[in-house]
Amino acid sequence: MEVYTTENEQVDALRRFFAENGKALAVGVVLGIAALVGWRYWQNHQSVDLMAASQSYQEVSDRLAAGKPDDVAAAEKFVQANSNSYGVLAALQLAKHFVEQNDVAKAEQQLVQAQSQTRDDNLLSQINLRLARVQLQEKKWDHALKTLDEVKDAGWAALVQDTRGDVLLAKGDAQGAHEAYSKGLESNVSQALEVLLRIKLNNLSN
């Protein structure tokens, strides 16, 4: 690095620097400002889109409660058009509707759709747990066990073991079911689920 001993030399050096690099600096400043403006525009656009999605979701949710075919179709279109948290919530609501209608195949489709539209670990755990229960109803037992393996959050451990026990019991693996229910009791289990798991274990013993 050069060492400048006088103020004049320093000023001359600055002049030479800006003469040689002024154009590049100006371009850099312009690009920086453009990027900032673009980022703010994108954020504002995203905010407007989410507000619109929120309002549409509320309308779809209210209509879905009636359960009419046109309302269900509208909810399905909303899910396909919204790859955000509102689309996931609508898919979960649709899955619940289809389970209540005993159409577990369509319920599974909605849960798989929801699965692909979120990266939130807690929400994914909830979706996978519901999906495993739907697959249990479809007698897709191996699929259900694989789905349960995707639930990594320790907070869901007791519910996972409860569902795993149900799947293994449906497969005819009473010993595996006993082990799963027992592991569920060893987890951070709620009082209500603890009672349920003990009942299931007692039934296996009889």
PDB file of C-alpha atoms in Angstrom:
ATOM      1  CA  MET A   1       0.000   0.000   0.000  1.00  0.00           C
ATOM      2  CA  GLU A   2       1.334   3.482  -0.900  1.00  0.00           C
ATOM      3  CA  VAL A   3       1.991   5.902   1.930  1.00  0.00           C
ATOM      4  CA  TYR A   4       1.096   9.530   1.157  1.00  0.00           C
ATOM      5  CA  THR A   5       3.114  12.104   3.031  1.00  0.00           C
ATOM      6  CA  THR A   6       1.272  15.261   2.034  1.00  0.00           C
ATOM      7  CA  GLU A   7      -2.364  16.300   1.738  1.00  0.00           C
ATOM      8  CA  ASN A   8      -1.823  17.227  -1.926  1.00  0.00           C
ATOM      9  CA  GLU A   9      -0.623  13.724  -2.750  1.00  0.00           C
ATOM     10  CA  GLN A  10      -3.667  12.272  -1.019  1.00  0.00           C
ATOM     11  CA  VAL A  11      -6.018  14.591  -2.943  1.00  0.00           C
ATOM     12  CA  ASP A  12      -4.284  13.741  -6.231  1.00  0.00           C
ATOM     13  CA  ALA A  13      -4.589  10.041  -5.455  1.00  0.00           C
ATOM     14  CA  LEU A  14      -8.311  10.398  -4.790  1.00  0.00           C
ATOM     15  CA  ARG A  15      -8.773  12.296  -8.061  1.00  0.00           C
ATOM     16  CA  ARG A  16      -6.937   9.581  -9.983  1.00  0.00           C
ATOM     17  CA  PHE A  17      -9.031   6.891  -8.263  1.00  0.00           C
ATOM     18  CA  PHE A  18     -12.335   8.528  -9.164  1.00  0.00           C
ATOM     19  CA  ALA A  19     -11.127   9.312 -12.677  1.00  0.00           C
ATOM     20  CA  GLU A  20     -10.247   5.664 -13.205  1.00  0.00           C
ATOM     21  CA  ASN A  21     -13.164   4.125 -11.318  1.00  0.00           C
ATOM     22  CA  GLY A  22     -15.858   6.786 -11.319  1.00  0.00           C
ATOM     23  CA  LYS A  23     -17.946   5.176 -14.045  1.00  0.00           C
ATOM     24  CA  ALA A  24     -17.841   1.775 -12.347  1.00  0.00           C
ATOM     25  CA  LEU A  25     -18.779   3.341  -9.018  1.00  0.00           C
ATOM     26  CA  ALA A  26     -21.709   5.176 -10.604  1.00  0.00           C
ATOM     27  CA  VAL A  27     -22.963   1.970 -12.197  1.00  0.00           C
ATOM     28  CA  GLY A  28     -22.606   0.180  -8.865  1.00  0.00           C
ATOM     29  CA  VAL A  29     -24.612   2.859  -7.069  1.00  0.00           C
ATOM     30  CA  VAL A  30     -27.349   2.749  -9.723  1.00  0.00           C
ATOM     31  CA  LEU A  31     -27.525  -1.036  -9.547  1.00  0.00           C
ATOM     32  CA  GLY A  32     -27.621  -0.910  -5.756  1.00  0.00           C
ATOM     33  CA  ILE A  33     -30.502   1.569  -5.778  1.00  0.00           C
ATOM     34  CA  ALA A  34     -32.349  -0.489  -8.417  1.00  0.00           C
ATOM     35  CA  ALA A  35     -31.928  -3.646  -6.343  1.00  0.00           C
ATOM     36  CA  LEU A  36     -33.243  -1.872  -3.236  1.00  0.00           C
ATOM     37  CA  VAL A  37     -36.259  -0.499  -5.075  1.00  0.00           C
ATOM     38  CA  GLY A  38     -36.915  -3.900  -6.644  1.00  0.00           C
ATOM     39  CA  TRP A  39     -36.673  -5.637  -3.282  1.00  0.00           C
ATOM     40  CA  ARG A  40     -39.126  -3.190  -1.692  1.00  0.00           C
ATOM     41  CA  TYR A  41     -41.508  -3.591  -4.635  1.00  0.00           C
ATOM     42  CA  TRP A  42     -41.321  -7.388  -4.340  1.00  0.00           C
ATOM     43  CA  GLN A  43     -41.965  -7.251  -0.591  1.00  0.00           C
ATOM     44  CA  ASN A  44     -44.948  -4.966  -1.120  1.00  0.00           C
ATOM     45  CA  HIS A  45     -46.235  -7.228  -3.906  1.00  0.00           C
ATOM     46  CA  GLN A  46     -45.892 -10.283  -1.671  1.00  0.00           C
ATOM     47  CA  SER A  47     -47.731  -8.510   1.136  1.00  0.00           C
ATOM     48  CA  VAL A  48     -50.603  -7.565  -1.176  1.00  0.00           C
ATOM     49  CA  ASP A  49     -50.775 -11.137  -2.529  1.00  0.00           C
ATOM     50  CA  LEU A  50     -50.889 -12.608   0.972  1.00  0.00           C
ATOM     51  CA  MET A  51     -53.625 -10.206   2.035  1.00  0.00           C
ATOM     52  CA  ALA A  52     -55.678 -11.221  -1.006  1.00  0.00           C
ATOM     53  CA  ALA A  53     -55.001 -14.909  -0.295  1.00  0.00           C
ATOM     54  CA  SER A  54     -56.059 -14.436   3.326  1.00  0.00           C
ATOM     55  CA  GLN A  55     -59.367 -12.899   2.304  1.00  0.00           C
ATOM     56  CA  SER A  56     -59.974 -15.584  -0.333  1.00  0.00           C
ATOM     57  CA  TYR A  57     -59.108 -18.327   2.151  1.00  0.00           C
ATOM     58  CA  GLN A  58     -61.669 -17.001   4.628  1.00  0.00           C
ATOM     59  CA  GLU A  59     -64.332 -17.018   1.911  1.00  0.00           C
ATOM     60  CA  VAL A  60     -63.382 -20.547   0.805  1.00  0.00           C
ATOM     61  CA  SER A  61     -63.327 -21.768   4.415  1.00  0.00           C
ATOM     62  CA  ASP A  62     -66.771 -20.351   5.137  1.00  0.00           C
ATOM     63  CA  ARG A  63     -68.200 -21.880   1.967  1.00  0.00           C
ATOM     64  CA  LEU A  64     -66.568 -25.257   2.591  1.00  0.00           C
ATOM     65  CA  ALA A  65     -68.412 -25.537   5.911  1.00  0.00           C
ATOM     66  CA  ALA A  66     -71.612 -25.988   3.888  1.00  0.00           C
ATOM     67  CA  GLY A  67     -70.015 -28.881   2.010  1.00  0.00           C
ATOM     68  CA  LYS A  68     -71.786 -28.265  -1.302  1.00  0.00           C
ATOM     69  CA  PRO A  69     -70.075 -29.690  -4.425  1.00  0.00           C
ATOM     70  CA  ASP A  70     -69.429 -26.241  -5.932  1.00  0.00           C
ATOM     71  CA  ASP A  71     -67.901 -25.035  -2.667  1.00  0.00           C
ATOM     72  CA  VAL A  72     -65.660 -28.092  -2.430  1.00  0.00           C
ATOM     73  CA  ALA A  73     -64.533 -27.560  -6.037  1.00  0.00           C
ATOM     74  CA  ALA A  74     -63.773 -23.900  -5.271  1.00  0.00           C
ATOM     75  CA  ALA A  75     -61.651 -24.947  -2.291  1.00  0.00           C
ATOM     76  CA  GLU A  76     -59.724 -27.433  -4.433  1.00  0.00           C
ATOM     77  CA  LYS A  77     -58.986 -24.701  -7.004  1.00  0.00           C
ATOM     78  CA  PHE A  78     -57.833 -22.397  -4.219  1.00  0.00           C
ATOM     79  CA  VAL A  79     -55.358 -25.012  -2.974  1.00  0.00           C
ATOM     80  CA  GLN A  80     -53.932 -25.487  -6.452  1.00  0.00           C
ATOM     81  CA  ALA A  81     -53.567 -21.730  -6.974  1.00  0.00           C
ATOM     82  CA  ASN A  82     -51.952 -20.880  -3.626  1.00  0.00           C
ATOM     83  CA  SER A  83     -48.539 -22.319  -2.773  1.00  0.00           C
ATOM     84  CA  ASN A  84     -48.491 -20.615   0.616  1.00  0.00           C
ATOM     85  CA  SER A  85     -49.701 -21.154   4.163  1.00  0.00           C
ATOM     86  CA  TYR A  86     -53.306 -20.380   3.191  1.00  0.00           C
ATOM     87  CA  GLY A  87     -53.208 -23.073   0.532  1.00  0.00           C
ATOM     88  CA  VAL A  88     -51.917 -25.521   3.151  1.00  0.00           C
ATOM     89  CA  LEU A  89     -54.670 -24.593   5.609  1.00  0.00           C
ATOM     90  CA  ALA A  90     -57.311 -25.010   2.913  1.00  0.00           C
ATOM     91  CA  ALA A  91     -55.864 -28.417   1.971  1.00  0.00           C
ATOM     92  CA  LEU A  92     -56.023 -29.546   5.607  1.00  0.00           C
ATOM     93  CA  GLN A  93     -59.621 -28.400   5.842  1.00  0.00           C
ATOM     94  CA  LEU A  94     -60.464 -30.214   2.611  1.00  0.00           C
ATOM     95  CA  ALA A  95     -58.793 -33.390   3.881  1.00  0.00           C
ATOM     96  CA  LYS A  96     -60.928 -33.229   7.023  1.00  0.00           C
ATOM     97  CA  HIS A  97     -64.037 -32.770   4.876  1.00  0.00           C
ATOM     98  CA  PHE A  98     -63.194 -35.785   2.708  1.00  0.00           C
ATOM     99  CA  VAL A  99     -62.492 -37.975   5.755  1.00  0.00           C
ATOM    100  CA  GLU A 100     -65.909 -37.048   7.127  1.00  0.00           C
ATOM    101  CA  GLN A 101     -67.360 -38.050   3.734  1.00  0.00           C
ATOM    102  CA  ASN A 102     -65.448 -41.368   3.904  1.00  0.00           C
ATOM    103  CA  ASP A 103     -63.516 -40.411   0.780  1.00  0.00           C
ATOM    104  CA  VAL A 104     -60.066 -41.149   2.185  1.00  0.00           C
ATOM    105  CA  ALA A 105     -58.424 -41.289  -1.254  1.00  0.00           C
ATOM    106  CA  LYS A 106     -59.229 -37.610  -1.840  1.00  0.00           C
ATOM    107  CA  ALA A 107     -58.216 -36.808   1.720  1.00  0.00           C
ATOM    108  CA  GLU A 108     -54.819 -38.346   1.014  1.00  0.00           C
ATOM    109  CA  GLN A 109     -54.463 -36.258  -2.169  1.00  0.00           C
ATOM    110  CA  GLN A 110     -55.065 -33.047  -0.223  1.00  0.00           C
ATOM    111  CA  LEU A 111     -52.607 -33.987   2.510  1.00  0.00           C
ATOM    112  CA  VAL A 112     -49.908 -34.847  -0.040  1.00  0.00           C
ATOM    113  CA  GLN A 113     -50.591 -31.467  -1.675  1.00  0.00           C
ATOM    114  CA  ALA A 114     -50.262 -29.704   1.686  1.00  0.00           C
ATOM    115  CA  GLN A 115     -47.064 -31.654   2.351  1.00  0.00           C
ATOM    116  CA  SER A 116     -45.489 -30.213  -0.804  1.00  0.00           C
ATOM    117  CA  GLN A 117     -46.455 -26.619  -0.004  1.00  0.00           C
ATOM    118  CA  THR A 118     -44.798 -26.062   3.372  1.00  0.00           C
ATOM    119  CA  ARG A 119     -41.348 -26.303   4.919  1.00  0.00           C
ATOM    120  CA  ASP A 120     -42.503 -25.562   8.451  1.00  0.00           C
ATOM    121  CA  ASP A 121     -41.353 -28.542  10.557  1.00  0.00           C
ATOM    122  CA  ASN A 122     -44.214 -28.349  13.046  1.00  0.00           C
ATOM    123  CA  LEU A 123     -46.859 -28.081  10.335  1.00  0.00           C
ATOM    124  CA  LEU A 124     -45.221 -30.889   8.355  1.00  0.00           C
ATOM    125  CA  SER A 125     -45.341 -33.104  11.440  1.00  0.00           C
ATOM    126  CA  GLN A 126     -49.057 -32.455  11.794  1.00  0.00           C
ATOM    127  CA  ILE A 127     -49.666 -33.126   8.092  1.00  0.00           C
ATOM    128  CA  ASN A 128     -47.654 -36.360   8.133  1.00  0.00           C
ATOM    129  CA  LEU A 129     -49.450 -37.601  11.224  1.00  0.00           C
ATOM    130  CA  ARG A 130     -52.834 -36.995   9.602  1.00  0.00           C
ATOM    131  CA  LEU A 131     -51.614 -38.553   6.368  1.00  0.00           C
ATOM    132  CA  ALA A 132     -50.476 -41.690   8.200  1.00  0.00           C
ATOM    133  CA  ARG A 133     -53.904 -42.036   9.819  1.00  0.00           C
ATOM    134  CA  VAL A 134     -55.587 -41.685   6.422  1.00  0.00           C
ATOM    135  CA  GLN A 135     -53.234 -44.286   4.950  1.00  0.00           C
ATOM    136  CA  LEU A 136     -54.142 -46.558   7.867  1.00  0.00           C
ATOM    137  CA  GLN A 137     -57.801 -46.250   6.864  1.00  0.00           C
ATOM    138  CA  GLU A 138     -56.822 -47.089   3.293  1.00  0.00           C
ATOM    139  CA  LYS A 139     -54.940 -50.148   4.574  1.00  0.00           C
ATOM    140  CA  LYS A 140     -51.717 -48.730   3.127  1.00  0.00           C
ATOM    141  CA  TRP A 141     -49.877 -49.872   6.217  1.00  0.00           C
ATOM    142  CA  ASP A 142     -46.314 -49.758   4.897  1.00  0.00           C
ATOM    143  CA  HIS A 143     -46.919 -46.288   3.453  1.00  0.00           C
ATOM    144  CA  ALA A 144     -48.280 -45.175   6.809  1.00  0.00           C
ATOM    145  CA  LEU A 145     -45.185 -46.417   8.649  1.00  0.00           C
ATOM    146  CA  LYS A 146     -42.902 -44.590   6.202  1.00  0.00           C
ATOM    147  CA  THR A 147     -44.949 -41.419   6.623  1.00  0.00           C
ATOM    148  CA  LEU A 148     -44.602 -41.657  10.408  1.00  0.00           C
ATOM    149  CA  ASP A 149     -40.838 -41.943   9.995  1.00  0.00           C
ATOM    150  CA  GLU A 150     -40.916 -38.428   8.499  1.00  0.00           C
ATOM    151  CA  VAL A 151     -42.180 -36.916  11.758  1.00  0.00           C
ATOM    152  CA  LYS A 152     -38.923 -35.798  13.396  1.00  0.00           C
ATOM    153  CA  ASP A 153     -40.196 -33.346  16.020  1.00  0.00           C
ATOM    154  CA  ALA A 154     -39.934 -34.916  19.493  1.00  0.00           C
ATOM    155  CA  GLY A 155     -43.070 -33.064  20.573  1.00  0.00           C
ATOM    156  CA  TRP A 156     -45.144 -35.400  18.403  1.00  0.00           C
ATOM    157  CA  ALA A 157     -43.468 -38.612  19.608  1.00  0.00           C
ATOM    158  CA  ALA A 158     -46.367 -39.893  21.724  1.00  0.00           C
ATOM    159  CA  LEU A 159     -48.930 -39.376  18.965  1.00  0.00           C
ATOM    160  CA  VAL A 160     -46.586 -40.975  16.430  1.00  0.00           C
ATOM    161  CA  GLN A 161     -46.155 -44.071  18.611  1.00  0.00           C
ATOM    162  CA  ASP A 162     -49.905 -44.257  19.187  1.00  0.00           C
ATOM    163  CA  THR A 163     -50.528 -44.224  15.425  1.00  0.00           C
ATOM    164  CA  ARG A 164     -47.621 -46.589  14.770  1.00  0.00           C
ATOM    165  CA  GLY A 165     -49.126 -49.038  17.248  1.00  0.00           C
ATOM    166  CA  ASP A 166     -52.482 -48.855  15.465  1.00  0.00           C
ATOM    167  CA  VAL A 167     -50.836 -49.493  12.094  1.00  0.00           C
ATOM    168  CA  LEU A 168     -48.789 -52.439  13.358  1.00  0.00           C
ATOM    169  CA  LEU A 169     -51.831 -53.930  15.062  1.00  0.00           C
ATOM    170  CA  ALA A 170     -53.784 -53.630  11.808  1.00  0.00           C
ATOM    171  CA  LYS A 171     -50.918 -55.489  10.099  1.00  0.00           C
ATOM    172  CA  GLY A 172     -51.251 -58.279  12.661  1.00  0.00           C
ATOM    173  CA  ASP A 173     -48.063 -57.376  14.561  1.00  0.00           C
ATOM    174  CA  ALA A 174     -49.368 -57.351  18.133  1.00  0.00           C
ATOM    175  CA  GLN A 175     -45.866 -57.399  19.635  1.00  0.00           C
ATOM    176  CA  GLY A 176     -44.805 -54.407  17.555  1.00  0.00           C
ATOM    177  CA  ALA A 177     -47.975 -52.583  18.541  1.00  0.00           C
ATOM    178  CA  HIS A 178     -47.271 -53.294  22.235  1.00  0.00           C
ATOM    179  CA  GLU A 179     -43.769 -51.858  21.895  1.00  0.00           C
ATOM    180  CA  ALA A 180     -45.066 -48.744  20.107  1.00  0.00           C
ATOM    181  CA  TYR A 181     -47.757 -48.059  22.706  1.00  0.00           C
ATOM    182  CA  SER A 182     -45.198 -48.557  25.484  1.00  0.00           C
ATOM    183  CA  LYS A 183     -42.796 -46.089  23.836  1.00  0.00           C
ATOM    184  CA  GLY A 184     -45.673 -43.645  23.590  1.00  0.00           C
ATOM    185  CA  LEU A 185     -46.145 -43.820  27.354  1.00  0.00           C
ATOM    186  CA  GLU A 186     -42.432 -43.132  27.827  1.00  0.00           C
ATOM    187  CA  SER A 187     -42.691 -39.939  25.757  1.00  0.00           C
ATOM    188  CA  ASN A 188     -43.994 -36.547  26.814  1.00  0.00           C
ATOM    189  CA  VAL A 189     -47.601 -37.726  26.737  1.00  0.00           C
ATOM    190  CA  SER A 190     -50.780 -35.827  27.591  1.00  0.00           C
ATOM    191  CA  GLN A 191     -53.063 -37.195  30.286  1.00  0.00           C
ATOM    192  CA  ALA A 192     -55.817 -38.067  27.818  1.00  0.00           C
ATOM    193  CA  LEU A 193     -53.442 -39.896  25.472  1.00  0.00           C
ATOM    194  CA  GLU A 194     -51.830 -41.706  28.418  1.00  0.00           C
ATOM    195  CA  VAL A 195     -55.237 -43.114  29.386  1.00  0.00           C
ATOM    196  CA  LEU A 196     -55.884 -44.174  25.775  1.00  0.00           C
ATOM    197  CA  LEU A 197     -52.494 -45.870  25.416  1.00  0.00           C
ATOM    198  CA  ARG A 198     -52.992 -47.797  28.669  1.00  0.00           C
ATOM    199  CA  ILE A 199     -56.389 -48.990  27.468  1.00  0.00           C
ATOM    200  CA  LYS A 200     -54.838 -50.199  24.202  1.00  0.00           C
ATOM    201  CA  LEU A 201     -52.067 -52.000  26.093  1.00  0.00           C
ATOM    202  CA  ASN A 202     -54.610 -53.659  28.390  1.00  0.00           C
ATOM    203  CA  ASN A 203     -56.614 -54.808  25.385  1.00  0.00           C
ATOM    204  CA  LEU A 204     -53.483 -56.410  23.936  1.00  0.00           C
ATOM    205  CA  SER A 205     -52.888 -58.257  27.196  1.00  0.00           C
ATOM    206  CA  ASN A 206     -56.388 -59.753  27.272  1.00  0.00           C
TER     207      ASN A 206
END
